[in-house]
PDB file of C-alpha atoms in Angstrom:
ATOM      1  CA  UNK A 572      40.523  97.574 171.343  1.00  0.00           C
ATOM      2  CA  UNK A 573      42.684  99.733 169.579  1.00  0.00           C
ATOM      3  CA  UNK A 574      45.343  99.058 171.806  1.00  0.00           C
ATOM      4  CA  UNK A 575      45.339  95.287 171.264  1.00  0.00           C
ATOM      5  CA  UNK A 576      45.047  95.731 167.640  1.00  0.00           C
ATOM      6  CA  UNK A 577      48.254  98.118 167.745  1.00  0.00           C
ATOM      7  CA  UNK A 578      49.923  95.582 169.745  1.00  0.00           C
ATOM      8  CA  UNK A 579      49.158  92.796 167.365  1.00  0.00           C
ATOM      9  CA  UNK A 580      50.183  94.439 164.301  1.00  0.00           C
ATOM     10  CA  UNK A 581      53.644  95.351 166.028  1.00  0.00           C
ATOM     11  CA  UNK A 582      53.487  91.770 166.863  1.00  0.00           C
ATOM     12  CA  UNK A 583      53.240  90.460 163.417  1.00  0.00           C
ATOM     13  CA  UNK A 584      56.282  92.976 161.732  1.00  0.00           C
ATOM     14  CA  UNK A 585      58.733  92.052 164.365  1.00  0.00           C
ATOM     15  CA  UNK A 586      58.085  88.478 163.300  1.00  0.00           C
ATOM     16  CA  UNK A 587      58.174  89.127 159.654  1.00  0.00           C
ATOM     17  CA  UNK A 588      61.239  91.517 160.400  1.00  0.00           C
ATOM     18  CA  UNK A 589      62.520  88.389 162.685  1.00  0.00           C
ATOM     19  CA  UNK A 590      61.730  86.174 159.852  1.00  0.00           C
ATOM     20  CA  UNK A 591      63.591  88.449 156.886  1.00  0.00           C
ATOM     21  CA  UNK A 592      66.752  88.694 159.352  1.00  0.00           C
ATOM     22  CA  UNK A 593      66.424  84.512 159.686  1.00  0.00           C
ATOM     23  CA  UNK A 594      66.613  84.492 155.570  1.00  0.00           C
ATOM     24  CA  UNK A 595      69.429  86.935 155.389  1.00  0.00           C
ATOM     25  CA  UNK A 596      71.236  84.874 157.611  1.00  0.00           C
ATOM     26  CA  UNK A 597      71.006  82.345 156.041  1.00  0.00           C
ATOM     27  CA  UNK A 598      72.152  83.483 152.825  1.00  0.00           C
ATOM     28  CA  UNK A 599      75.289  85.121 154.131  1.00  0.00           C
ATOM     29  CA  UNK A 600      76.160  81.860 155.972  1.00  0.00           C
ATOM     30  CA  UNK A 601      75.672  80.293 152.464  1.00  0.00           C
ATOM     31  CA  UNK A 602      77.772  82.763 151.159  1.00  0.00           C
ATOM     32  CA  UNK A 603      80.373  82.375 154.039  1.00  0.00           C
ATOM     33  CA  UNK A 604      80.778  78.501 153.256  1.00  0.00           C
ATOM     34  CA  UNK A 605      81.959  79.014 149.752  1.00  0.00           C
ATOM     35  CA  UNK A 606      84.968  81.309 150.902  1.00  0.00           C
ATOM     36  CA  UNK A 607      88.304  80.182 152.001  1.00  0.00           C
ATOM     37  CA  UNK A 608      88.006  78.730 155.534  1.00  0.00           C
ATOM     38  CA  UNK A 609      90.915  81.539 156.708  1.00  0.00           C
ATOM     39  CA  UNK A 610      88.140  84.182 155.639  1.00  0.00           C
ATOM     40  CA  UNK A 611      85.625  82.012 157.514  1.00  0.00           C
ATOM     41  CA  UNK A 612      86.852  82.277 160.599  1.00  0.00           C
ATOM     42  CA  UNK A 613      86.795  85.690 161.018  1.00  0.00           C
ATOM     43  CA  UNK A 614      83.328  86.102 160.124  1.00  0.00           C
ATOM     44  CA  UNK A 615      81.846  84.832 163.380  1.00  0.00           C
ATOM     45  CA  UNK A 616      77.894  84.294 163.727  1.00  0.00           C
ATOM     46  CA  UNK A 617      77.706  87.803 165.553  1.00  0.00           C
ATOM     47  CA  UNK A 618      79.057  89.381 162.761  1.00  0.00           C
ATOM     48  CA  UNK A 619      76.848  88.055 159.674  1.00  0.00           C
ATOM     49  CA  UNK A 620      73.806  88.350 162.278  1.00  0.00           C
ATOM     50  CA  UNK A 621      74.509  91.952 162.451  1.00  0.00           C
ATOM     51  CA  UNK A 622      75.231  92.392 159.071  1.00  0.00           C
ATOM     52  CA  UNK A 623      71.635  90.841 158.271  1.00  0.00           C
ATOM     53  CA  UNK A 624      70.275  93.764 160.372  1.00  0.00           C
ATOM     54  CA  UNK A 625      72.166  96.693 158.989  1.00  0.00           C
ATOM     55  CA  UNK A 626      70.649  94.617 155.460  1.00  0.00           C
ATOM     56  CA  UNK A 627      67.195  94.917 156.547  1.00  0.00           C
ATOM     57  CA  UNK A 628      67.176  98.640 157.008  1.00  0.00           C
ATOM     58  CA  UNK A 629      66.806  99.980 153.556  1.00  0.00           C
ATOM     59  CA  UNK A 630      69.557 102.987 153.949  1.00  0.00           C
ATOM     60  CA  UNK A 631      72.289 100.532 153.153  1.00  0.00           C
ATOM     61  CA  UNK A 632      70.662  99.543 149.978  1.00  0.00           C
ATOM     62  CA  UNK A 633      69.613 103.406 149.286  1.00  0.00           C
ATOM     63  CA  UNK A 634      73.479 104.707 149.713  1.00  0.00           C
ATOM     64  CA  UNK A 635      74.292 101.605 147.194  1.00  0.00           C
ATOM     65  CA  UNK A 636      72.115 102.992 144.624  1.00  0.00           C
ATOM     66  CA  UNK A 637      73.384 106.277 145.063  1.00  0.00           C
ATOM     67  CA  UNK A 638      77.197 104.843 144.312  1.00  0.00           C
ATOM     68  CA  UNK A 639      76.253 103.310 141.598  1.00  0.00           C
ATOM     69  CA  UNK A 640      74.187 106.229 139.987  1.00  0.00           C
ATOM     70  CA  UNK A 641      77.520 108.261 140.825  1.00  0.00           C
ATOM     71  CA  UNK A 642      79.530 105.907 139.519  1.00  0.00           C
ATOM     72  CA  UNK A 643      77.755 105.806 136.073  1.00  0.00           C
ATOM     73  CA  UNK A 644      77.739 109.601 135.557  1.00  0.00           C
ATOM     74  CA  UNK A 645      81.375 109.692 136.262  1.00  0.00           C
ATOM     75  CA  UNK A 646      81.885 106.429 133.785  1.00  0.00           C
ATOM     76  CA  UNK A 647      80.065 108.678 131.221  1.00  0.00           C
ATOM     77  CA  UNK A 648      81.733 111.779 131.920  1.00  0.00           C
ATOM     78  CA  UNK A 649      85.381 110.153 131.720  1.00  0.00           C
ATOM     79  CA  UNK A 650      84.138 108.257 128.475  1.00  0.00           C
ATOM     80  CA  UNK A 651      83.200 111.323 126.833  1.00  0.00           C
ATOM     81  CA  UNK A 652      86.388 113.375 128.241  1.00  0.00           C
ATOM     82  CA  UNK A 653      88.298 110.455 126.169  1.00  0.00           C
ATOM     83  CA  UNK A 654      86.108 110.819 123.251  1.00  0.00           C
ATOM     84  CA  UNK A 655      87.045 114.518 122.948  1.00  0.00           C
ATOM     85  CA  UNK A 656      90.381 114.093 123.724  1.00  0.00           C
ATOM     86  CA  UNK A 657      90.893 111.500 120.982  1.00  0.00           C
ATOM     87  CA  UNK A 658      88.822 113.836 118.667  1.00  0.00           C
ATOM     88  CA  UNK A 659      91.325 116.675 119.407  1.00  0.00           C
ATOM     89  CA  UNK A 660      94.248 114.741 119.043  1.00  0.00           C
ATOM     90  CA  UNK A 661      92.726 113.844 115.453  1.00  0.00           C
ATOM     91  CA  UNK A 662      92.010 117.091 114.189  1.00  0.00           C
ATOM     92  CA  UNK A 663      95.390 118.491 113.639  1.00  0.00           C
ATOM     93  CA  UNK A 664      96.455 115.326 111.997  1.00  0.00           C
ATOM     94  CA  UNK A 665      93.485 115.669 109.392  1.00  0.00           C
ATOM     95  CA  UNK A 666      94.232 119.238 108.921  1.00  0.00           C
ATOM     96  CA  UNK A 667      97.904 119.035 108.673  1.00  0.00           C
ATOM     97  CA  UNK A 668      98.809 121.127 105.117  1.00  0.00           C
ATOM     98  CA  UNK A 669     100.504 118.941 102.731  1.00  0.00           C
ATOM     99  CA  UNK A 670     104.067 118.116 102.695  1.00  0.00           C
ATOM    100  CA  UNK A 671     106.277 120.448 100.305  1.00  0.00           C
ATOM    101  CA  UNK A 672     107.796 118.413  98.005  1.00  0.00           C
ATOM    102  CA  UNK A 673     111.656 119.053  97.484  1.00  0.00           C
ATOM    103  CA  UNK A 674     112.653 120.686  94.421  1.00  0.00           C
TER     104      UNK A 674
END
């Protein structure tokens, strides 16, 4: 019995997995029909329908995140490199002794 119900469940995520790849699909077909047809033709079905499976493994969408984590601390880091920077480049002109004044 426990075989069967093994069996079944198995059954019932390769549809639903079957059913998520069907939607992605669809969507990147969508997608497809709004680009240049010289760009269309070179995404064939084949393609997009393996692009919908390497979409419905979640590593693709983990590695994303991890870019875009990345790609925040280094937006923050360079944005506060330029804030010092500017702040250095300040300094001497704030501290800069008064002119003599010719006598």
């Amino acid at each position: 019995m426990e075989r069967y119900a093994g069996a079944l469940e198995e059954a019932v995520d390769g549809a639903r997995q079957q059913e998520r790849h069907y939607q992605l699909l669809s969507a990147l077909q969508s997608l497809v029909k709004e680009l240049p047809s010289s760009f269309q033709q070179r995404l064939s079905y084949t393609t997009l329908s393996d692009l919908a499976l390497a979409l419905l493994d979640g590593t693709v969408f983990e590695i994303v995140q991890g870019l875009l984590e990345i790609q925040h601390l280094t937006e923050k880091s360079l944005y506060n490199q330029r804030l010092r920077l500017q702040n250095e480049h300040r300094a001497p002109l704030l501290v800069r002794p008064p002119a003599a004044s010719p006598h």
